PDB file of C-alpha atoms in Angstrom:
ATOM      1  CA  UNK A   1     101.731 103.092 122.164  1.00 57.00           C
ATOM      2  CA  UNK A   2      98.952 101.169 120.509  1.00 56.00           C
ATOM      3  CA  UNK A   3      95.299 100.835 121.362  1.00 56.00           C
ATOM      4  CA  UNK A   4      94.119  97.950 123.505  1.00 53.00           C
ATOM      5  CA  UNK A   5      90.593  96.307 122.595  1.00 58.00           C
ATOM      6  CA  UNK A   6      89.075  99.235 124.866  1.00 63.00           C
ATOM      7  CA  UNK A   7      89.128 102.376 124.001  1.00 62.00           C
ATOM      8  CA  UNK A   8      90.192 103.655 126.948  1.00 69.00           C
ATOM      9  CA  UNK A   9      93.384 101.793 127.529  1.00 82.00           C
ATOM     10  CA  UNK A  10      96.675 101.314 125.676  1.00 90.00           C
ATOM     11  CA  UNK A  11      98.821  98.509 124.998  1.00 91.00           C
ATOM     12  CA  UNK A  12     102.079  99.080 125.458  1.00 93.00           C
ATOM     13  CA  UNK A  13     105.248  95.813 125.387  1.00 94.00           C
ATOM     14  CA  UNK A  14     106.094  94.501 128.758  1.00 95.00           C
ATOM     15  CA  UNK A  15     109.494  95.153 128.271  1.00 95.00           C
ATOM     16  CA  UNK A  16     108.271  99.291 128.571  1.00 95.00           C
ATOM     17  CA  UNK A  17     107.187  98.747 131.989  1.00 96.00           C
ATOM     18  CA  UNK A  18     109.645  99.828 134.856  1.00 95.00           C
ATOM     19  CA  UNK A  19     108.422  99.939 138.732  1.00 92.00           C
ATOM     20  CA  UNK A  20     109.638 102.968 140.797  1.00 85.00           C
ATOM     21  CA  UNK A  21     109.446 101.336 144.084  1.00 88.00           C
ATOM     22  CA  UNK A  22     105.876  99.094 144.162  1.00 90.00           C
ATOM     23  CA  UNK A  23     104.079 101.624 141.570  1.00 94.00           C
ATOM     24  CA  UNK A  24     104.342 101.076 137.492  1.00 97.00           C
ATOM     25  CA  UNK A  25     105.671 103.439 135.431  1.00 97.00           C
ATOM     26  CA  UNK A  26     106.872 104.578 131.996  1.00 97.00           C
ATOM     27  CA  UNK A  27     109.519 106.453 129.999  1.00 97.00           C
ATOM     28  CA  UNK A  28     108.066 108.763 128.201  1.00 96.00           C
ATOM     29  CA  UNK A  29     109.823 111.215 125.299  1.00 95.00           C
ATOM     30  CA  UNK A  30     108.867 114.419 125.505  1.00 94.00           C
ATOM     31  CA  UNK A  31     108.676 115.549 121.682  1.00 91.00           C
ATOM     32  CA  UNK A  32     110.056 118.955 121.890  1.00 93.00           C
ATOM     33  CA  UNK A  33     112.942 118.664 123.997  1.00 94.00           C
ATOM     34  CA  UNK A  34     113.623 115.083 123.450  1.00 94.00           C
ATOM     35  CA  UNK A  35     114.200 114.428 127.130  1.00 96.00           C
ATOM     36  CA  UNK A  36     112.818 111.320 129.318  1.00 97.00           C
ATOM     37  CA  UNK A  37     110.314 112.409 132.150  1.00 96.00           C
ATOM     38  CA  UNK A  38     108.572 108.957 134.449  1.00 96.00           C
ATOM     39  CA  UNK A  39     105.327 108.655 133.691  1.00 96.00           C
ATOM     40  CA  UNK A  40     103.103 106.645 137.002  1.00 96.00           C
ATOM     41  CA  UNK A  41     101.061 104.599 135.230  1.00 96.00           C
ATOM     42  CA  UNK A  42      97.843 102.095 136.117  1.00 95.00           C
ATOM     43  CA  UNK A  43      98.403  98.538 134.911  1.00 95.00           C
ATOM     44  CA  UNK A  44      94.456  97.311 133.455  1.00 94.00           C
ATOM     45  CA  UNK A  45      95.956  93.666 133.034  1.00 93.00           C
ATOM     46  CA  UNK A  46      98.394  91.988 130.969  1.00 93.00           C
ATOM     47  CA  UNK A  47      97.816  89.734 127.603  1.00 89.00           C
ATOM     48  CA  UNK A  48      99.929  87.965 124.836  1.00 90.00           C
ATOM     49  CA  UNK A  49     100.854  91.066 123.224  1.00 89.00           C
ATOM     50  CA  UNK A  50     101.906  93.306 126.327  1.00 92.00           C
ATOM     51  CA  UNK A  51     100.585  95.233 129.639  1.00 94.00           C
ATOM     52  CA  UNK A  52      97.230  96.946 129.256  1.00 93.00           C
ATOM     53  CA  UNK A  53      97.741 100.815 130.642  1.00 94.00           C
ATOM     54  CA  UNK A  54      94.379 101.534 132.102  1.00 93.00           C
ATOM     55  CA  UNK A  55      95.397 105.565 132.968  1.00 94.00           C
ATOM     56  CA  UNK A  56      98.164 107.294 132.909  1.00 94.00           C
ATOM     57  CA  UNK A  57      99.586 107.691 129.417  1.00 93.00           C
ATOM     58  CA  UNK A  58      97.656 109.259 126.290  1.00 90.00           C
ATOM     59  CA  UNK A  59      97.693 107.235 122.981  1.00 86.00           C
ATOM     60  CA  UNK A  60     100.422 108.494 120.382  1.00 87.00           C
ATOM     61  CA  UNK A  61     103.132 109.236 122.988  1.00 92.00           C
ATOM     62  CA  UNK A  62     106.283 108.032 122.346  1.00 92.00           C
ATOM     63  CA  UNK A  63     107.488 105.703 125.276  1.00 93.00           C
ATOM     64  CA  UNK A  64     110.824 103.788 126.187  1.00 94.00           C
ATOM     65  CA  UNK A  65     110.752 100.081 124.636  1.00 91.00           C
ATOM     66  CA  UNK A  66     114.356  99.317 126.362  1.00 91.00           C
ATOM     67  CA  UNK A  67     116.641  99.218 128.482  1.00 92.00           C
ATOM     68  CA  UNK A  68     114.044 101.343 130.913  1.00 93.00           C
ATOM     69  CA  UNK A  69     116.001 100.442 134.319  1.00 93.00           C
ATOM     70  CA  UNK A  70     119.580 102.033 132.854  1.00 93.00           C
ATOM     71  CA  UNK A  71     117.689 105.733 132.433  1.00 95.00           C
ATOM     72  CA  UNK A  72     116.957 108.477 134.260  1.00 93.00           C
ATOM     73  CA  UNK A  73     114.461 112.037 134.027  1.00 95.00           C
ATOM     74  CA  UNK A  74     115.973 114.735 131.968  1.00 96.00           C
ATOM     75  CA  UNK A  75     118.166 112.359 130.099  1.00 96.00           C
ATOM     76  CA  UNK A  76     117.961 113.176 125.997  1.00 96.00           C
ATOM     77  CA  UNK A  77     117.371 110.723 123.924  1.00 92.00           C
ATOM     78  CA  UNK A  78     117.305 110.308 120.054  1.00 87.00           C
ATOM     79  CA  UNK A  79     113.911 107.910 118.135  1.00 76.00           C
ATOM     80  CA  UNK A  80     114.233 105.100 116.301  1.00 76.00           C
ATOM     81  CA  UNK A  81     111.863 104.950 113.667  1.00 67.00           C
ATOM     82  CA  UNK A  82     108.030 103.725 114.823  1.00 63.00           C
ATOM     83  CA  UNK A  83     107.506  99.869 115.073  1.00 59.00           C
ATOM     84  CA  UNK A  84     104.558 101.013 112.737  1.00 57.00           C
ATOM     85  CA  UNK A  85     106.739 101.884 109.705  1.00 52.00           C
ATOM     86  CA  UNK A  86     105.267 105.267 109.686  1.00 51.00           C
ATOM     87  CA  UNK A  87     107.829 108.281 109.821  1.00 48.00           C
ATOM     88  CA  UNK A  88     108.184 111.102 112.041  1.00 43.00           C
TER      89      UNK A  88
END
């Protein structure tokens, strides 16, 4: 999850957004168990570079980049590294 121009919102890649019904939503990891719980989320807008979360997810979490409509809550996942480079 990276910062969006404001403060207040994220950027995340389209391709993490999955709609439960009408309402958006993401996969989030939950870092001590490892498990997938849906996150609702509140779509500010979309650019270039992805959708623009305007509530609903806190900057650092570690969310779902694929493959988001073949999961489901509890499921236990395993990272791949940070698109930043950085390690874990």
């Amino acid at each position: 999850v990276q910062a969006a121009a404001d403060p207040k919102q994220l950027l995340v890649p389209m391709t993490a957004l999955y709609h439960q019904g009408a309402a958006p939503a993401v996969w989030v990891v939950d870092p001590r168990t490892r498990t997938l719980a849906l996150a609702p989320v509140r779509v500010a807008g979309y650019s270039d570079r992805g959708v623009v979360i305007g509530a609903g997810l806190a900057a650092g979490e570690e969310v779902v980049l694929k493959g988001v409509n073949e999961l489901y809550p509890g499921e236990r996942v395993r990272v791949a590294a940070p698109l930043d480079g950085s390690s874990s």
